[in-house]
mmCIF file of C-alpha atoms in Angstrom:
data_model
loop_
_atom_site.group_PDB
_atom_site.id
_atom_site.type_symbol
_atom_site.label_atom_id
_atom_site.label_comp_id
_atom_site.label_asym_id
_atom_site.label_seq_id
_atom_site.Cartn_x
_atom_site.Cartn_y
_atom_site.Cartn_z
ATOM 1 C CA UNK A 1 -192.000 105.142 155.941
ATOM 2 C CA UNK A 2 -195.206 107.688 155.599
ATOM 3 C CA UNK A 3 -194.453 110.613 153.467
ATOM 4 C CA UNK A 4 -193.104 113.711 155.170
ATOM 5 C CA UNK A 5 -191.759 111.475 158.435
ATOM 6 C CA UNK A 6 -188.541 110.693 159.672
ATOM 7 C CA UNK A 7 -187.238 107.804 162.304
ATOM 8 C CA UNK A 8 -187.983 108.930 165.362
ATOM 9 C CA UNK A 9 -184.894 107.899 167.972
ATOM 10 C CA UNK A 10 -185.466 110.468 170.669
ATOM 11 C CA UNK A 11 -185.970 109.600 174.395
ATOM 12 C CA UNK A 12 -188.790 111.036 175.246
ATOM 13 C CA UNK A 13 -190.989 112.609 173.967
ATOM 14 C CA UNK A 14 -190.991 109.501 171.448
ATOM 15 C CA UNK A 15 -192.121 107.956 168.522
ATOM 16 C CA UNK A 16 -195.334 106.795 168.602
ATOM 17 C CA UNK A 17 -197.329 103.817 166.850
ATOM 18 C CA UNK A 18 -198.118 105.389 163.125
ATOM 19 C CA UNK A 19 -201.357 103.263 163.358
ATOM 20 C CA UNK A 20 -202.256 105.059 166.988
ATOM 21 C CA UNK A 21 -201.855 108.487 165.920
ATOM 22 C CA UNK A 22 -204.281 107.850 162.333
ATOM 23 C CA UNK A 23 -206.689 106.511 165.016
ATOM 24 C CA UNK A 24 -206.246 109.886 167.318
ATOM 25 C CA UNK A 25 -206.473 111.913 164.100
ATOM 26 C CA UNK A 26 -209.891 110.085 162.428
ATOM 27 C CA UNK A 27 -211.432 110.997 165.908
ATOM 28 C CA UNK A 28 -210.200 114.008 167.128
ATOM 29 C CA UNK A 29 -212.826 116.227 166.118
ATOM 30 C CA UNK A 30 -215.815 113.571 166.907
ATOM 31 C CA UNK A 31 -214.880 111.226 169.718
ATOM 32 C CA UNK A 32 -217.309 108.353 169.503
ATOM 33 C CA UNK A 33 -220.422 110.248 167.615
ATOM 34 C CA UNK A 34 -220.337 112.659 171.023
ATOM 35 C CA UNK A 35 -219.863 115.834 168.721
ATOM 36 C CA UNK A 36 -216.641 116.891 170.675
ATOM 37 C CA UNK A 37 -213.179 115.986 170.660
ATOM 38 C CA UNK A 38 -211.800 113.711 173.118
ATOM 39 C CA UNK A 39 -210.003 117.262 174.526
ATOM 40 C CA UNK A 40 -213.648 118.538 175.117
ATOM 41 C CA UNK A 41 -215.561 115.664 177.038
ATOM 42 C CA UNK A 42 -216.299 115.954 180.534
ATOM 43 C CA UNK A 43 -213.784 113.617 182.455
ATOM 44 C CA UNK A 44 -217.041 112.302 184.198
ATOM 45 C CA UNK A 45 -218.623 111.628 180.951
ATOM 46 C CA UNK A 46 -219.728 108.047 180.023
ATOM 47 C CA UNK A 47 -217.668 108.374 176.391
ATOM 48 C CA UNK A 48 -214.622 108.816 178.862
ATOM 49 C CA UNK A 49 -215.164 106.281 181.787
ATOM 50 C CA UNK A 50 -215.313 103.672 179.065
ATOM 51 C CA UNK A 51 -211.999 105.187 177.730
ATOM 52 C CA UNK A 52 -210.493 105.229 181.291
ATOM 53 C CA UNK A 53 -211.321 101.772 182.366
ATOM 54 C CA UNK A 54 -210.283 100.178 179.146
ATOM 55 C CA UNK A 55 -207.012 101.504 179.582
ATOM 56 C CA UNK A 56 -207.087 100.088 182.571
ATOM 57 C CA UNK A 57 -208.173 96.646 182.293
ATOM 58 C CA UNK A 58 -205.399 96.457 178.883
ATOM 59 C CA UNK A 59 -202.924 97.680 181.025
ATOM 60 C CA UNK A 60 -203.248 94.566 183.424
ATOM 61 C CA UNK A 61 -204.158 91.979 181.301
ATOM 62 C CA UNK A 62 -200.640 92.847 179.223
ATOM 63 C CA UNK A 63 -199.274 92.276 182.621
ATOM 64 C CA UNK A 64 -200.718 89.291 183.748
ATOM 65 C CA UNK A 65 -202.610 90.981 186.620
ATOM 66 C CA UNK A 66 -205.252 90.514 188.696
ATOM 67 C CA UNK A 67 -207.706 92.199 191.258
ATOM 68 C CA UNK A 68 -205.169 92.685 193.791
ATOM 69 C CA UNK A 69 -203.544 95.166 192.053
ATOM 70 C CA UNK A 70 -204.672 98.611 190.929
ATOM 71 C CA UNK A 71 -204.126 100.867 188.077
ATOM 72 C CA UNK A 72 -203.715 104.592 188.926
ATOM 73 C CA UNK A 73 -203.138 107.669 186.426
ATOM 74 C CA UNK A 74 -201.013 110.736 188.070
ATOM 75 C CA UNK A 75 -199.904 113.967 186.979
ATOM 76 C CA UNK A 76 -196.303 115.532 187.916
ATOM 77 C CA UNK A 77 -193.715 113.502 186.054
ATOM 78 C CA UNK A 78 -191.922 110.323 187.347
ATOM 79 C CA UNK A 79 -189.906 113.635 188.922
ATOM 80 C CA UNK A 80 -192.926 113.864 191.080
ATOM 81 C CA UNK A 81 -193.293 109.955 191.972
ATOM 82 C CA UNK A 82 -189.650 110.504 192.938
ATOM 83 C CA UNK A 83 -191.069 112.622 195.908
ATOM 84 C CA UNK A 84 -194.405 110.882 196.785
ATOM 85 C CA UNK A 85 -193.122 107.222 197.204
ATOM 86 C CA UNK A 86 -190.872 108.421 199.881
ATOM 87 C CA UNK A 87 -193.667 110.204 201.338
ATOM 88 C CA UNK A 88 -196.237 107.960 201.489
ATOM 89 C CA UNK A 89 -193.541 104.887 202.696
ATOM 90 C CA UNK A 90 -190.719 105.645 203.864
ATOM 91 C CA UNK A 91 -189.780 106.423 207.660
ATOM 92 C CA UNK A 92 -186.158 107.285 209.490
ATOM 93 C CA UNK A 93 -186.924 104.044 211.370
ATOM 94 C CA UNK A 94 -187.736 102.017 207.521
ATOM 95 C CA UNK A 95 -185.998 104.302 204.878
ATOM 96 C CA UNK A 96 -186.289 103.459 201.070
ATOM 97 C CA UNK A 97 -183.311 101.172 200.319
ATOM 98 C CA UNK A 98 -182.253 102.854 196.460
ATOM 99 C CA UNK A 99 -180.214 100.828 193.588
ATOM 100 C CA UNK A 100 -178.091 103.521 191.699
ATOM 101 C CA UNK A 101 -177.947 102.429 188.081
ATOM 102 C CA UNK A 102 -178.297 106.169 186.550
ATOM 103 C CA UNK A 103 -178.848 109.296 186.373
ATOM 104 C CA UNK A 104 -182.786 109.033 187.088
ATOM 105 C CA UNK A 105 -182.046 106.205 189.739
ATOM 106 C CA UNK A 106 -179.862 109.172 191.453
ATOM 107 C CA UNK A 107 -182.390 112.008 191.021
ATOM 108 C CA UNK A 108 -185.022 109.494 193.269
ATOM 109 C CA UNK A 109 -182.665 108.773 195.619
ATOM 110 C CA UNK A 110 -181.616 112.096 196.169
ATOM 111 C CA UNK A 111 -185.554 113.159 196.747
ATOM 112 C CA UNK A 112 -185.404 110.878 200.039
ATOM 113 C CA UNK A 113 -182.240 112.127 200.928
ATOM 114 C CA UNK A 114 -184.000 115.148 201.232
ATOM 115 C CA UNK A 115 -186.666 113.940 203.458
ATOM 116 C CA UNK A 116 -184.067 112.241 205.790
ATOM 117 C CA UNK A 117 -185.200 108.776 204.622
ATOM 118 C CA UNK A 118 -183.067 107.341 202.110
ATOM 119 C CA UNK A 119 -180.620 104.836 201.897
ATOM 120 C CA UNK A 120 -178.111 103.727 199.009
ATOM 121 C CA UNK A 121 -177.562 99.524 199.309
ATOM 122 C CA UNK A 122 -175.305 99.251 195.604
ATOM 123 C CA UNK A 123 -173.860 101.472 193.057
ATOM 124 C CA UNK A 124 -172.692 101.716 189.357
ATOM 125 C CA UNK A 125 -171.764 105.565 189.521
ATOM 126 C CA UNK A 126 -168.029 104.924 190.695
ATOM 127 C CA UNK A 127 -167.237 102.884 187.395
ATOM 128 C CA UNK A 128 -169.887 105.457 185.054
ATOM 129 C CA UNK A 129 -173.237 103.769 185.475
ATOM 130 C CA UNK A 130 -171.622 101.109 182.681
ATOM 131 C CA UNK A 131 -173.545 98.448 183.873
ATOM 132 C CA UNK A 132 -176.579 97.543 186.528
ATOM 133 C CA UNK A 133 -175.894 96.558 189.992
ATOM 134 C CA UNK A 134 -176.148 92.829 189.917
ATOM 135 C CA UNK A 135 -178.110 90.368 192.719
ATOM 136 C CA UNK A 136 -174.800 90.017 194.813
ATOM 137 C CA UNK A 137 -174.176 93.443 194.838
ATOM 138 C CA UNK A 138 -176.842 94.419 196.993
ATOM 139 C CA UNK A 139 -176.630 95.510 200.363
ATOM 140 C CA UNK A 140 -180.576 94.598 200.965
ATOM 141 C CA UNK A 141 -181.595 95.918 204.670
ATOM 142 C CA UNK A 142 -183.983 93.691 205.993
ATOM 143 C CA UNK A 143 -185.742 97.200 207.797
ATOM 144 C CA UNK A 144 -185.895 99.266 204.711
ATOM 145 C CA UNK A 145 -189.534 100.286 203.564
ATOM 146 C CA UNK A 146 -188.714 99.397 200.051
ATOM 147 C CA UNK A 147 -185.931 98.690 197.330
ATOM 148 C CA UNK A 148 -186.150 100.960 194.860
ATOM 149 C CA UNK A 149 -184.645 100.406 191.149
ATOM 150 C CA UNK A 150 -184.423 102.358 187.790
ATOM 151 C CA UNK A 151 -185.311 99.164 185.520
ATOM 152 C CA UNK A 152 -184.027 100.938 182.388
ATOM 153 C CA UNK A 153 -181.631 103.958 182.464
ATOM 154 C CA UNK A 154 -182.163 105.935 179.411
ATOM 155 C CA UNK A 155 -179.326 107.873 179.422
ATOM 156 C CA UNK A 156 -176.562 105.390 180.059
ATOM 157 C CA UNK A 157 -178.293 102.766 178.202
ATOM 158 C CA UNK A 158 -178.397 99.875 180.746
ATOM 159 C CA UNK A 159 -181.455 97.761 181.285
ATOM 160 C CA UNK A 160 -182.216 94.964 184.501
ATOM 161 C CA UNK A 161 -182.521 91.921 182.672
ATOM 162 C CA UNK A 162 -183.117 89.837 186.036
ATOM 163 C CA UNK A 163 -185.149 90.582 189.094
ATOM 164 C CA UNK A 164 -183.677 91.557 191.961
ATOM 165 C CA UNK A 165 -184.840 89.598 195.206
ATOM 166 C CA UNK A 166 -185.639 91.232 198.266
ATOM 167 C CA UNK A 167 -186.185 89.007 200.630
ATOM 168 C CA UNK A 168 -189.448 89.788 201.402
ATOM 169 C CA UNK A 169 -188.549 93.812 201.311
ATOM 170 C CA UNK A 170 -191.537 95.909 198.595
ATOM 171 C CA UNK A 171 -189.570 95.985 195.462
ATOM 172 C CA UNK A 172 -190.633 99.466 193.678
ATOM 173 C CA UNK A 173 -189.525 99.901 190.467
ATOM 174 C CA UNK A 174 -189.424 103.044 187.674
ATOM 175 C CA UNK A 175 -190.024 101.384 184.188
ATOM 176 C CA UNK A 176 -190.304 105.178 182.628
ATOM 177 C CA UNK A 177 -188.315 103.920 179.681
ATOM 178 C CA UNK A 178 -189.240 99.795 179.005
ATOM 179 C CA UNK A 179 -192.828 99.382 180.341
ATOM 180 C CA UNK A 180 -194.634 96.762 178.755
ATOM 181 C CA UNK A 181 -191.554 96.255 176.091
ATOM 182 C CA UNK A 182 -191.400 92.756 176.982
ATOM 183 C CA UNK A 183 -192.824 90.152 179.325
ATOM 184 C CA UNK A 184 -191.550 90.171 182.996
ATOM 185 C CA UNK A 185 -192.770 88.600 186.305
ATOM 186 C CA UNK A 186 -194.776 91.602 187.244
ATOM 187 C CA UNK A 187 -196.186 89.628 190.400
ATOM 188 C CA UNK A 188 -192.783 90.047 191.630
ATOM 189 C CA UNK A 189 -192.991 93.878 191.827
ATOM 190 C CA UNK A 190 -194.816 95.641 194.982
ATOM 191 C CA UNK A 191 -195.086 98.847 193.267
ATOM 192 C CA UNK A 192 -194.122 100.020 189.454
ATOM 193 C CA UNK A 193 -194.371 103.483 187.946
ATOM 194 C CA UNK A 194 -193.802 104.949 184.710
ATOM 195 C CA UNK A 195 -194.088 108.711 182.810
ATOM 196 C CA UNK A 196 -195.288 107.743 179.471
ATOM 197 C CA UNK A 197 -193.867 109.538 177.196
ATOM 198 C CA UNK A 198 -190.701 107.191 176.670
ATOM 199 C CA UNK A 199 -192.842 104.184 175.642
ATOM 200 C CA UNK A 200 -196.652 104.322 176.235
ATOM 201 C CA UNK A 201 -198.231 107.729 175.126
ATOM 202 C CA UNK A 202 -197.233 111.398 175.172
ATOM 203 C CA UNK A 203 -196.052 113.480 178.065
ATOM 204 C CA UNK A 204 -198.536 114.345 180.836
ATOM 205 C CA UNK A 205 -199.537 111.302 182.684
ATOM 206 C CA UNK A 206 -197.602 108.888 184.893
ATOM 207 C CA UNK A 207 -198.957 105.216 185.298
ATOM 208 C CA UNK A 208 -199.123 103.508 188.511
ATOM 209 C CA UNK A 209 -199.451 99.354 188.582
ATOM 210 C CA UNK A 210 -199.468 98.879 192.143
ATOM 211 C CA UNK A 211 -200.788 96.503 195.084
ATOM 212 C CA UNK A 212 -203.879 98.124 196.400
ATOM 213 C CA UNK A 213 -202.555 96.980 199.787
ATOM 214 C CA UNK A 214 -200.030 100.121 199.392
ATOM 215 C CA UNK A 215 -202.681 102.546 197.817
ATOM 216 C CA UNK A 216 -205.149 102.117 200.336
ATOM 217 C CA UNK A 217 -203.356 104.001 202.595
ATOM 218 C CA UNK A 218 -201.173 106.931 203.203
ATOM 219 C CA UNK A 219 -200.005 109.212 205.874
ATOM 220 C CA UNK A 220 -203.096 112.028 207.113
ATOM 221 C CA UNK A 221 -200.442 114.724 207.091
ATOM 222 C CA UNK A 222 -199.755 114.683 203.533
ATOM 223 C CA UNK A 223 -201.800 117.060 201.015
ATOM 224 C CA UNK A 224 -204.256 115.364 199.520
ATOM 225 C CA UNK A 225 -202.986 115.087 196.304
ATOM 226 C CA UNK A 226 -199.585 113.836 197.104
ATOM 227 C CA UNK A 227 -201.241 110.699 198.552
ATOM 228 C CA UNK A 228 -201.785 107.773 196.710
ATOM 229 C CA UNK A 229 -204.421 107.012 198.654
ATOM 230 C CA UNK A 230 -206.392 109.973 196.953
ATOM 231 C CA UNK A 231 -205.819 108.780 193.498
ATOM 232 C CA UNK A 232 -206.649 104.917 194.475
ATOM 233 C CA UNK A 233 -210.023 106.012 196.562
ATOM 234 C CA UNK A 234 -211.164 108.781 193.743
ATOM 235 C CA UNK A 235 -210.105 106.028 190.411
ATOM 236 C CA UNK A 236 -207.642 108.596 189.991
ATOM 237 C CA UNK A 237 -210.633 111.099 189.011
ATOM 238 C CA UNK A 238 -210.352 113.700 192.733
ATOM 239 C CA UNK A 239 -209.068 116.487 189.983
ATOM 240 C CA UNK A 240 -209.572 116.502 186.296
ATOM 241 C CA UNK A 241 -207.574 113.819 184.616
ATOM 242 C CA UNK A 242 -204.549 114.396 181.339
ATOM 243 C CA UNK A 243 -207.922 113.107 180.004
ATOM 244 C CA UNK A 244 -206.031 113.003 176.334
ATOM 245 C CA UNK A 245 -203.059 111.989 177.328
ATOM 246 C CA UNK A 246 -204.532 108.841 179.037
ATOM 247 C CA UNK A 247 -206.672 108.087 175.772
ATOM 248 C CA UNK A 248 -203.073 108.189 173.961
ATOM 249 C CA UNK A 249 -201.970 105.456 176.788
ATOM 250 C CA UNK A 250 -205.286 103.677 176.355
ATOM 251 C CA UNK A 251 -204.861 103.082 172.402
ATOM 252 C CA UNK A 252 -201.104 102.462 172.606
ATOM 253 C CA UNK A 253 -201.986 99.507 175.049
ATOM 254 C CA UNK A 254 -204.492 98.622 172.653
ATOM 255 C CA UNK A 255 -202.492 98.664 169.886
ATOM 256 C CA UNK A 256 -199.690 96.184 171.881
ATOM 257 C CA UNK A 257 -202.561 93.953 172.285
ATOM 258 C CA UNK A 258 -203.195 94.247 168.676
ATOM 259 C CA UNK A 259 -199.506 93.163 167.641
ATOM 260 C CA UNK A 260 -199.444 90.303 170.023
ATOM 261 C CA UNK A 261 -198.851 91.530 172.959
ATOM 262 C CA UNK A 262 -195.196 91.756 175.112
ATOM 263 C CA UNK A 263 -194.273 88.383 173.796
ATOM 264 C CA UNK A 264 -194.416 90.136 170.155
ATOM 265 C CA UNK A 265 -193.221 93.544 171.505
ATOM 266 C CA UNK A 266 -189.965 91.678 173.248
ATOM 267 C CA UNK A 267 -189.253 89.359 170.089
ATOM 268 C CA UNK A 268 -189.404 92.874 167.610
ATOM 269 C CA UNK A 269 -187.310 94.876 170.435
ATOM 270 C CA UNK A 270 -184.783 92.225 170.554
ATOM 271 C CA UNK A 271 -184.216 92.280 166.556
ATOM 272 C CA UNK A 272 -184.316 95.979 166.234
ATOM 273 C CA UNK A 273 -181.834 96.214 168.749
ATOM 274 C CA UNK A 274 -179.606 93.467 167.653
ATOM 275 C CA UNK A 275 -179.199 95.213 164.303
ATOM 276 C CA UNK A 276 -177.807 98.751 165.875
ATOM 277 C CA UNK A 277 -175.413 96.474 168.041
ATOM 278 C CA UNK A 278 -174.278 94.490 165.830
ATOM 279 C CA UNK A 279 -173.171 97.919 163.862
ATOM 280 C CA UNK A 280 -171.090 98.877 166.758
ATOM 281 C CA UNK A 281 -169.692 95.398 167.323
ATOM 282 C CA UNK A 282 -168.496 95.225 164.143
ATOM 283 C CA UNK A 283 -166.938 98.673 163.285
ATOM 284 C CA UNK A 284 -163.441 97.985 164.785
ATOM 285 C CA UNK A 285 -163.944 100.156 167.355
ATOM 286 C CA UNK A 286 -165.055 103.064 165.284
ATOM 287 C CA UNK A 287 -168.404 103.180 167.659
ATOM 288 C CA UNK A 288 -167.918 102.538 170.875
ATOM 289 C CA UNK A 289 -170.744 101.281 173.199
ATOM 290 C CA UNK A 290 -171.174 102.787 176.645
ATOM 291 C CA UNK A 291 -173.024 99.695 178.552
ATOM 292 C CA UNK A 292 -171.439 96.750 179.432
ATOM 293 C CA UNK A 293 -172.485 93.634 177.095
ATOM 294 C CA UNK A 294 -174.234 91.896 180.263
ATOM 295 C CA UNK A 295 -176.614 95.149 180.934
ATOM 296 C CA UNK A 296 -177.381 96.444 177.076
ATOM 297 C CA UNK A 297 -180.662 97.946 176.470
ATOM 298 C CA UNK A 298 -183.140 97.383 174.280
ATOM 299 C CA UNK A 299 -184.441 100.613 174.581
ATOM 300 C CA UNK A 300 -181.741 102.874 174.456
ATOM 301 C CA UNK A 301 -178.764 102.493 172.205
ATOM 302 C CA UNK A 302 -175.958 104.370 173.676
ATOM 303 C CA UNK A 303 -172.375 105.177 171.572
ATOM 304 C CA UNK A 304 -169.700 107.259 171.357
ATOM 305 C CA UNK A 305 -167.256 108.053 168.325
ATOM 306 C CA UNK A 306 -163.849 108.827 167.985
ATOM 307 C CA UNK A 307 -164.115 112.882 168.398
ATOM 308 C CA UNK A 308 -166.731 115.399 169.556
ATOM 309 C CA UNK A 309 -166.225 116.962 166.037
ATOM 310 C CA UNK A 310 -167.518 113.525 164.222
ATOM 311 C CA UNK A 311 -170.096 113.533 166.505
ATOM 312 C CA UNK A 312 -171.423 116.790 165.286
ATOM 313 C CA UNK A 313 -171.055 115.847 161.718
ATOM 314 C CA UNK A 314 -173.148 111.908 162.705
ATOM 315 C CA UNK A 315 -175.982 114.071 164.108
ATOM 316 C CA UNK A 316 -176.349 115.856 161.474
ATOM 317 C CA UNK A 317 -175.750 114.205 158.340
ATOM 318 C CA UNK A 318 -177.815 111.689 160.184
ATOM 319 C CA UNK A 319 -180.726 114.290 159.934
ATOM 320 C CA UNK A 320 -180.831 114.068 156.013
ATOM 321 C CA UNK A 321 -181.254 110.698 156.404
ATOM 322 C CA UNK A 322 -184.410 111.018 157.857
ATOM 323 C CA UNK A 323 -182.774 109.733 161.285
ATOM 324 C CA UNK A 324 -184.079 111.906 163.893
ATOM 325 C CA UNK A 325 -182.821 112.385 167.688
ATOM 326 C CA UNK A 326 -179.487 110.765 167.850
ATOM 327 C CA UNK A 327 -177.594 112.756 169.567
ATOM 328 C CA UNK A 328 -176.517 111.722 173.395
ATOM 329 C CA UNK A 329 -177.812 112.928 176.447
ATOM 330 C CA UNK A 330 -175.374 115.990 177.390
ATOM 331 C CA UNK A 331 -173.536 114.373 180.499
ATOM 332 C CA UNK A 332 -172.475 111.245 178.571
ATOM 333 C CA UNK A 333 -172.667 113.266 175.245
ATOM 334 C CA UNK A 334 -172.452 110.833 171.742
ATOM 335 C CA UNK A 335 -175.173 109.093 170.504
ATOM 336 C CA UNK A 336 -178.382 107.745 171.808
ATOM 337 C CA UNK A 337 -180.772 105.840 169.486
ATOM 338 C CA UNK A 338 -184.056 104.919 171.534
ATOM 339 C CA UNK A 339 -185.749 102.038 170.086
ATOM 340 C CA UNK A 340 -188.720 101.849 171.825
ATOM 341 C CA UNK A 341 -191.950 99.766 170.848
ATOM 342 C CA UNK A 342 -193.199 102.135 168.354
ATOM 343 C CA UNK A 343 -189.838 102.130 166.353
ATOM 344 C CA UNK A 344 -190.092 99.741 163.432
ATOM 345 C CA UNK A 345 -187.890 97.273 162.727
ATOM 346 C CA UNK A 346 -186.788 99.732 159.003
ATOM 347 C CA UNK A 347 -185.876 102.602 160.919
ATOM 348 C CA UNK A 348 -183.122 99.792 163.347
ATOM 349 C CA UNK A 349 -182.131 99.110 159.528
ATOM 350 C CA UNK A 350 -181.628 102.045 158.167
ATOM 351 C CA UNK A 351 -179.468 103.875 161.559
ATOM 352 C CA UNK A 352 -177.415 100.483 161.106
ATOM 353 C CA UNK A 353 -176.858 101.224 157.378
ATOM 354 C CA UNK A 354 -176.215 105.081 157.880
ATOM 355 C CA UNK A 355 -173.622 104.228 160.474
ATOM 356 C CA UNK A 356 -171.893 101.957 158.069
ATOM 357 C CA UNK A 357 -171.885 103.970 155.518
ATOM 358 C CA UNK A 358 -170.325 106.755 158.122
ATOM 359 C CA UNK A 359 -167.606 104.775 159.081
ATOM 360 C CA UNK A 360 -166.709 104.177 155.739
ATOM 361 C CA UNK A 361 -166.254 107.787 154.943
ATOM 362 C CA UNK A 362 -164.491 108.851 157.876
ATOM 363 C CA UNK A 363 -162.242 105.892 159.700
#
């Protein structure tokens, strides 16, 4: 581990590739021999449409995609896209059709709810969001505009590991938390979207991987920059772009590439997360997991011990072990460890070693 750092486990803002950020630092103050930093160039400047259309073109070719889909960069959050896909597809007479897996699954549900135009077709919050909706759980309505899933809850710590089918129905899907973690039958998904900061770059910029045949068009009434039209039409470039922040996404696809793409990235997540699991498994119920086996993460590591008060005393003797950002989200409260892409494989180690250790001291 570099000098002066620690693991990394929060959710988001994350850890980020060590490799990425010595790039970002050898060229901050003189972005490719322009005499400004990459903060300071002109979003219509050659130096950045290079830098905005290789993150592009990385982007898809990770994802096996071709010229019928398009890459768009947004601004707002995945809070925002939570807002605009109902308004740019959904009607009363074809509502969204939303799979409840978690607490961000609820949040975009509850955003076409508002708009009259939502519809919930399965559930996991009756039994605590332990586990994902599975195929014959849902309720698919052959009218709806969409089906919309949470692929990876990061709170709860549950992860799709199959693709739901539609029947035909757009299947949108929020990957905030596992985009481009491992390989997946993107072709099968209409519409994805993701706020970076969990997996791909630093807060600011949400990407879009979506058929053009849905950006194309959008409803006239809408403002113009709540349509997706706006951003497909303009190359997401109608307003100033999170010019930096997209830079940040540009290298960390880059960098993916680099490793061996999500073959590489799925193989490392896999081990990484097999080590923290296998720490829980094997404590005789001194950790408890909060997902059910069948719909772990390998993003999000999610465990409770056997009092608030040891808890308290994980987090922070945890902290002088150089483990960062383990404490739980507050409405499931115990521990979270995120073990995203950037994580490597040592700091999976050394949380599994800590919590031995732990458990040792105080069972």
């Amino acid at each position: 581990m570099e000098a002066g750092r620690v693991y990394n486990f929060n959710p988001g803002p994350a850890t980020l590739p060590l490799e990425v950020l010595k790039e970002a630092q050898a060229e901050f103050l003189n972005f490719n021999n322009s005499g400004m930093s990459i903060l300071e160039i002109s979003h219509r400047a050659p130096q950045y449409a290079a830098v905005h259309e290789k993150a592009k073109q990385d982007i898809k070719d990770l994802m096996g995609l071709g010229d019928d889909y398009e890459v768009l960069f947004c601004q707002g959050g995945a809070s925002q896209q939570f807002a605009m896909i109902p308004l740019n597809y959904a009607t009363k007479e074809h509502p969204g059709s939303y799979v409840l897996s978690g607490s961000f699954a609820e949040k975009a549900y509850k955003e076409a709810e508002h708009l009259g135009v939502g519809e919930i077709i399965a559930s996991s919050k009756e039994t605590g969001y332990h586990h994902v909706p599975q195929q014959d759980e849902l309720k698919i309505d052959p009218n709806a505009a969409y089906v919309h899933v949470c692929y990876n809850n990061t709170i709860y710590g549950t992860e799709y590991h199959y693709i739901p089918e539609t029947n035909g129905v757009p299947l949108f899907a929020d990957m905030s938390s596992d985009m481009l973690s491992r390989p997946v039958d993107f072709h099968k998904f209409d519409f994805i979207y993701a706020g970076v900061q969990k997996n791909l770059g630093p807060a600011g910029v949400v990407l879009v991987v979506a058929k053009k045949s849905l950006l194309e068009k959008s409803p006239e009434k809408l403002p113009t920059m709540f349509r997706y039209s706006t951003f497909y039409k303009k190359d997401s470039l109608y307003n100033t772009p999170p010019a930096f922040c997209i830079y940040m996404v540009g290298k960390v696809a880059a960098w993916i590439k680099a490793q061996g793409g999500l073959e590489e990235m799925a193989r490392r997540n896999e081990r990484k997360a097999k080590v923290v699991y296998d720490a829980i498994d094997n404590s005789n119920g001194f950790y408890r997991g909060h997902a059910d086996k069948e719909s772990r993460s390998f993003m999000n590591v999610t465990f409770r011990l056997p009092s608030e008060e040891l808890e308290k005393k994980f987090v922070a003797e945890a902290l002088t072990h150089q483990l960062s950002g383990v404490k739980g989200h507050r409405s499931v409260g115990g521990m979270r460890a995120s073990i995203y892409n950037a994580m490597p494989y040592e700091g999976a180690v050394a949380l599994a070693e800590f919590m031995e250790k732990f458990r040792k001291e105080n069972a």
